[in-house]
Coordinates of C-alpha atoms in Angstrom, one line a residue:
M1 CA -127.4 -114.5 -51.4
R2 CA -127.0 -110.5 -51.4
N3 CA -123.1 -111.9 -52.7
K4 CA -124.7 -114.0 -55.3
I5 CA -126.8 -111.1 -56.4
L6 CA -124.0 -108.2 -56.8
A7 CA -122.2 -111.3 -58.7
L8 CA -125.0 -111.8 -61.5
C9 CA -125.2 -107.8 -61.4
I10 CA -121.5 -107.2 -62.1
T11 CA -121.2 -109.9 -64.6
A12 CA -124.7 -108.2 -66.4
V13 CA -122.5 -105.1 -66.8
F14 CA -119.6 -106.6 -68.1
L15 CA -120.4 -108.9 -70.3
P16 CA -121.4 -106.6 -73.3
A17 CA -117.5 -105.6 -73.2
L18 CA -116.3 -109.0 -72.7
A19 CA -118.5 -109.9 -75.8
N20 CA -116.4 -107.2 -78.0
A21 CA -113.2 -107.4 -76.7
A22 CA -110.7 -108.5 -79.4
V23 CA -108.8 -111.1 -79.3
T24 CA -105.2 -111.1 -78.6
D25 CA -102.4 -111.2 -82.3
K26 CA -101.6 -114.8 -80.8
V27 CA -104.8 -116.2 -81.7
I28 CA -104.9 -115.1 -85.4
E29 CA -101.4 -116.0 -86.0
K30 CA -102.4 -119.5 -84.7
Q31 CA -105.8 -119.9 -87.2
R32 CA -102.9 -119.1 -89.9
S33 CA -101.1 -121.7 -88.5
E34 CA -103.5 -123.8 -88.7
L35 CA -104.2 -122.6 -92.0
A36 CA -101.1 -123.7 -93.3
A37 CA -100.7 -126.7 -91.5
N38 CA -104.3 -128.0 -92.9
S39 CA -103.6 -127.3 -96.6
Q40 CA -99.9 -128.1 -96.8
G41 CA -99.4 -130.6 -99.7
K42 CA -103.3 -130.7 -100.0
G43 CA -103.4 -129.3 -103.3
F44 CA -105.5 -126.6 -102.4
G45 CA -106.0 -123.9 -105.1
P46 CA -105.3 -119.9 -104.2
Q47 CA -107.8 -118.8 -100.9
S48 CA -109.5 -115.2 -100.7
P49 CA -109.6 -112.4 -99.3
R50 CA -105.9 -110.9 -100.1
D51 CA -104.4 -107.6 -100.2
I52 CA -105.6 -106.3 -104.0
D53 CA -102.8 -103.9 -104.1
T54 CA -100.3 -106.7 -103.9
L55 CA -101.3 -109.6 -106.5
Q56 CA -98.2 -111.6 -106.0
G57 CA -97.9 -115.2 -104.6
T58 CA -96.8 -119.1 -105.2
N59 CA -100.0 -121.1 -105.5
K60 CA -98.9 -123.8 -108.3
R61 CA -103.0 -124.8 -108.7
L62 CA -104.0 -123.2 -111.7
F63 CA -107.7 -122.6 -113.2
S64 CA -109.7 -121.2 -116.1
L65 CA -111.0 -117.7 -115.0
A66 CA -115.0 -117.7 -115.0
P67 CA -116.7 -116.2 -117.7
A68 CA -117.5 -112.2 -117.7
S69 CA -120.4 -112.4 -115.1
T70 CA -122.6 -111.1 -118.0
K71 CA -122.3 -114.4 -119.4
M72 CA -123.7 -115.9 -116.3
N73 CA -126.5 -116.1 -113.7
L74 CA -126.5 -114.5 -110.9
C75 CA -127.0 -116.4 -107.9
N76 CA -126.5 -114.8 -104.3
I77 CA -125.8 -111.6 -102.6
H78 CA -125.0 -111.3 -99.4
I79 CA -122.9 -108.7 -97.6
H80 CA -120.0 -109.0 -94.9
K81 CA -119.7 -106.1 -92.3
N82 CA -116.3 -104.3 -92.9
A83 CA -114.1 -105.3 -96.0
E84 CA -112.7 -108.4 -96.3
H85 CA -110.4 -107.2 -98.9
K86 CA -107.7 -105.1 -97.9
G87 CA -106.3 -102.5 -100.5
G88 CA -108.1 -99.1 -102.6
E89 CA -109.8 -96.9 -100.1
F90 CA -110.4 -100.1 -97.8
T91 CA -107.1 -100.3 -95.7
Q92 CA -107.9 -99.6 -91.7
Y93 CA -107.7 -102.2 -90.2
A94 CA -110.8 -102.4 -87.8
G95 CA -109.0 -105.1 -85.5
N96 CA -108.6 -108.6 -84.5
G97 CA -112.2 -108.7 -83.4
D98 CA -113.8 -112.0 -81.6
G99 CA -111.6 -114.7 -82.9
H100 CA -114.7 -115.9 -85.2
G101 CA -115.2 -113.2 -87.7
Y102 CA -116.7 -110.4 -86.3
Q103 CA -115.3 -106.8 -85.3
S104 CA -112.5 -107.5 -88.0
G105 CA -111.8 -106.7 -91.4
Y106 CA -111.0 -103.2 -93.2
E107 CA -113.0 -100.1 -93.0
Y108 CA -113.0 -97.2 -95.3
S109 CA -109.9 -95.1 -95.1
G110 CA -111.8 -92.0 -95.9
K111 CA -113.5 -89.7 -94.2
L112 CA -116.9 -89.0 -93.3
T113 CA -119.0 -85.7 -92.7
P114 CA -120.7 -85.3 -89.2
Q115 CA -124.1 -85.5 -91.0
E116 CA -123.0 -88.6 -92.7
L117 CA -121.6 -90.0 -89.4
S118 CA -124.7 -89.0 -87.5
P119 CA -126.6 -92.4 -85.5
F120 CA -129.3 -93.7 -87.5
Q121 CA -132.7 -94.3 -85.7
H122 CA -132.1 -97.7 -84.8
K123 CA -129.7 -100.2 -85.0
V124 CA -129.3 -102.1 -88.6
G125 CA -129.4 -105.8 -89.5
T126 CA -129.1 -106.7 -85.3
S127 CA -127.8 -110.4 -85.1
K128 CA -126.6 -112.4 -82.1
H129 CA -123.1 -111.0 -83.2
D130 CA -123.0 -107.9 -84.4
S131 CA -125.0 -104.7 -86.4
L132 CA -124.9 -101.6 -88.6
S133 CA -124.4 -98.5 -87.8
S134 CA -123.5 -95.3 -89.7
G135 CA -119.8 -95.2 -90.7
D136 CA -119.6 -98.8 -91.2
T137 CA -118.0 -100.4 -94.0
I138 CA -119.7 -103.4 -95.6
E139 CA -118.4 -105.9 -98.7
A140 CA -121.2 -106.8 -100.9
H141 CA -120.7 -110.3 -102.9
Y142 CA -122.7 -110.3 -106.1
V143 CA -122.1 -114.1 -106.8
Y144 CA -122.3 -115.2 -110.1
S145 CA -122.5 -118.9 -111.6
T146 CA -122.7 -120.9 -115.0
A147 CA -125.2 -123.3 -114.1
Q148 CA -128.5 -122.9 -115.2
V149 CA -129.6 -121.6 -111.6
E150 CA -132.1 -118.5 -110.2
P151 CA -131.2 -115.9 -107.7
G152 CA -131.7 -117.3 -104.0
A153 CA -130.7 -117.9 -100.5
T154 CA -126.8 -118.9 -99.6
L155 CA -123.8 -120.0 -102.2
G156 CA -126.2 -123.5 -102.5
A157 CA -128.0 -121.3 -105.4
C158 CA -125.3 -121.2 -107.2
L159 CA -125.2 -125.2 -108.0
S160 CA -127.9 -127.2 -109.7
D161 CA -128.4 -131.0 -109.4
A162 CA -127.5 -131.0 -113.2
N163 CA -123.9 -128.7 -112.4
N164 CA -122.7 -129.2 -108.9
N165 CA -119.1 -128.0 -110.4
P166 CA -120.2 -124.5 -112.0
Q167 CA -117.4 -121.8 -112.9
L168 CA -118.0 -119.1 -110.0
R169 CA -117.5 -115.5 -110.2
V170 CA -117.4 -112.5 -107.2
E171 CA -118.1 -109.0 -108.6
T172 CA -117.4 -107.2 -105.3
Q173 CA -118.1 -104.0 -104.4
V174 CA -116.8 -101.8 -101.0
Y175 CA -120.0 -99.3 -99.3
V176 CA -119.9 -97.5 -96.8
L177 CA -123.0 -96.7 -94.4
V178 CA -124.1 -93.3 -94.0
N179 CA -127.3 -91.6 -93.0
D180 CA -127.9 -89.5 -95.9
T181 CA -131.0 -90.2 -98.0
K182 CA -128.9 -88.4 -101.0
A183 CA -126.1 -90.9 -101.5
M184 CA -126.9 -94.4 -103.2
N185 CA -129.6 -96.5 -102.9
F186 CA -128.7 -100.4 -102.0
V187 CA -132.2 -101.4 -102.9
E188 CA -131.6 -100.1 -106.2
L189 CA -127.9 -101.2 -106.4
T190 CA -128.9 -104.7 -105.8
K191 CA -132.0 -104.8 -108.2
L192 CA -132.4 -108.2 -110.2
G193 CA -133.0 -108.5 -113.9
M194 CA -132.8 -110.6 -116.8
I195 CA -130.2 -109.3 -119.6
N196 CA -129.7 -111.8 -122.9
G197 CA -131.2 -114.5 -121.0
F198 CA -128.9 -114.2 -117.9
H199 CA -129.9 -113.3 -114.2
Q200 CA -128.2 -110.3 -113.2
A201 CA -127.6 -107.4 -110.9
V202 CA -128.5 -104.7 -113.1
N203 CA -127.2 -102.3 -111.3
I204 CA -123.5 -102.9 -110.3
P205 CA -121.1 -99.6 -109.8
N206 CA -119.2 -99.2 -113.2
N207 CA -117.7 -95.8 -111.4
T208 CA -116.0 -97.5 -108.9
G209 CA -111.9 -97.9 -110.3
T210 CA -111.3 -100.8 -112.9
P211 CA -112.0 -103.8 -110.9
I212 CA -109.1 -106.3 -109.7
Q213 CA -109.5 -109.4 -110.8
Y214 CA -107.8 -112.8 -109.3
A215 CA -108.1 -116.4 -108.5
G216 CA -109.0 -117.4 -105.3
S217 CA -111.9 -119.5 -103.6
T218 CA -114.8 -118.7 -101.5
T219 CA -114.5 -116.4 -98.3
G220 CA -115.5 -116.4 -94.8
P221 CA -114.7 -117.3 -91.3
S222 CA -115.6 -120.6 -91.5
Y223 CA -112.5 -120.9 -93.6
N224 CA -109.7 -119.0 -90.8
E225 CA -108.0 -122.5 -90.3
V226 CA -108.8 -124.6 -93.0
S227 CA -108.6 -123.8 -96.7
S228 CA -112.0 -123.4 -99.1
P229 CA -112.3 -125.7 -101.9
F230 CA -114.3 -123.7 -104.0
Q231 CA -112.5 -122.2 -107.1
V232 CA -113.6 -118.3 -107.5
S233 CA -112.5 -115.5 -110.0
W234 CA -112.9 -112.5 -107.9
S235 CA -113.1 -109.2 -109.3
V236 CA -112.9 -106.6 -106.8
R237 CA -113.5 -103.0 -107.1
P238 CA -110.8 -100.5 -105.4
Q239 CA -112.7 -97.3 -104.5
V240 CA -115.9 -97.0 -101.9
M241 CA -119.0 -96.3 -102.7
K242 CA -121.3 -94.0 -99.9
V243 CA -124.6 -96.0 -99.5
D244 CA -127.8 -94.5 -97.3
I245 CA -128.3 -96.6 -94.2
S246 CA -131.6 -96.5 -94.4
S247 CA -131.8 -98.4 -97.7
V248 CA -129.4 -101.3 -96.7
D249 CA -132.0 -101.8 -93.3
V250 CA -134.8 -101.9 -95.8
W251 CA -133.0 -105.1 -98.1
L252 CA -132.4 -106.7 -94.9
K253 CA -135.4 -106.8 -94.2
D254 CA -137.1 -108.0 -97.2
N255 CA -134.5 -109.5 -100.4
D256 CA -134.6 -112.5 -102.6
F257 CA -131.6 -113.9 -100.5
D258 CA -133.2 -114.4 -97.1
E259 CA -129.9 -112.3 -95.8
D260 CA -131.4 -110.0 -92.5
H261 CA -127.4 -109.5 -91.4
A262 CA -123.8 -108.8 -92.5
H263 CA -121.8 -111.8 -92.0
G264 CA -118.6 -112.1 -90.5
V265 CA -115.1 -111.7 -92.2
R266 CA -112.5 -114.3 -93.1
N267 CA -108.7 -113.5 -91.8
L268 CA -107.0 -111.8 -94.5
V269 CA -104.8 -114.7 -96.4
I270 CA -101.3 -113.4 -96.5
N271 CA -99.4 -117.1 -97.0
P272 CA -98.0 -116.7 -100.2
A273 CA -98.6 -120.7 -100.7
L274 CA -102.2 -120.1 -100.7
L275 CA -102.6 -116.7 -102.9
S276 CA -102.4 -117.0 -106.8
N277 CA -100.1 -114.9 -108.9
N278 CA -101.3 -112.3 -111.0
Q279 CA -98.2 -110.2 -111.9

């Protein structure tokens, strides 16, 4: 019995470390190999996320880019812990993570002050997978649809009974969380309103560099080994904005999208056959 208790204690001590242990490169390589094999010859269009500093690819599936977001309805806002895309000011690889989209992706490659990095009073957006802390990077996806829809939970809010095949656009901004109430307020950055008859996120940053636009897909770790069938026009801002972590805490506790944590990330797509050529 004593040995059994000792074993349980040792397991309890090491479980957190095991849960956060990163998988080997071979796991990620296998996922990429499965993605290529499951996509070859199937007719899938270009995929996301990608390196926005190198817009080269050989995928031949073409689709018309979606209209400007001002001519579409905002249907969803959600966040991922760490940037799914790579480039601009988010090029520092967070590591392979757990192989299921957590503790991976790309981080802000700039410098923060000790004050900005000081611990917040509690963890933010805690889930069974992860939580957010000062210094963490998030990628916010403001999703737009040509369907006649209203803002709501999940990407299902972007579809309607009358239009199950709308054009989709994702306005993307990468933020870094800082413990500074003078930084930008995430509640304000996700404020909703009606403009010219369209649902809009009225305060998406317009001072973080010219957005990189390309043809891609929906993202998320569920597509690490299979291609996404959804066609998405992406608009990714290359510069990172500092946002007050306390405001992210407030937003995660009360928003129109039932979001209470940051989602995992999809592996960066590097296979040229799965990338559009925007050169």
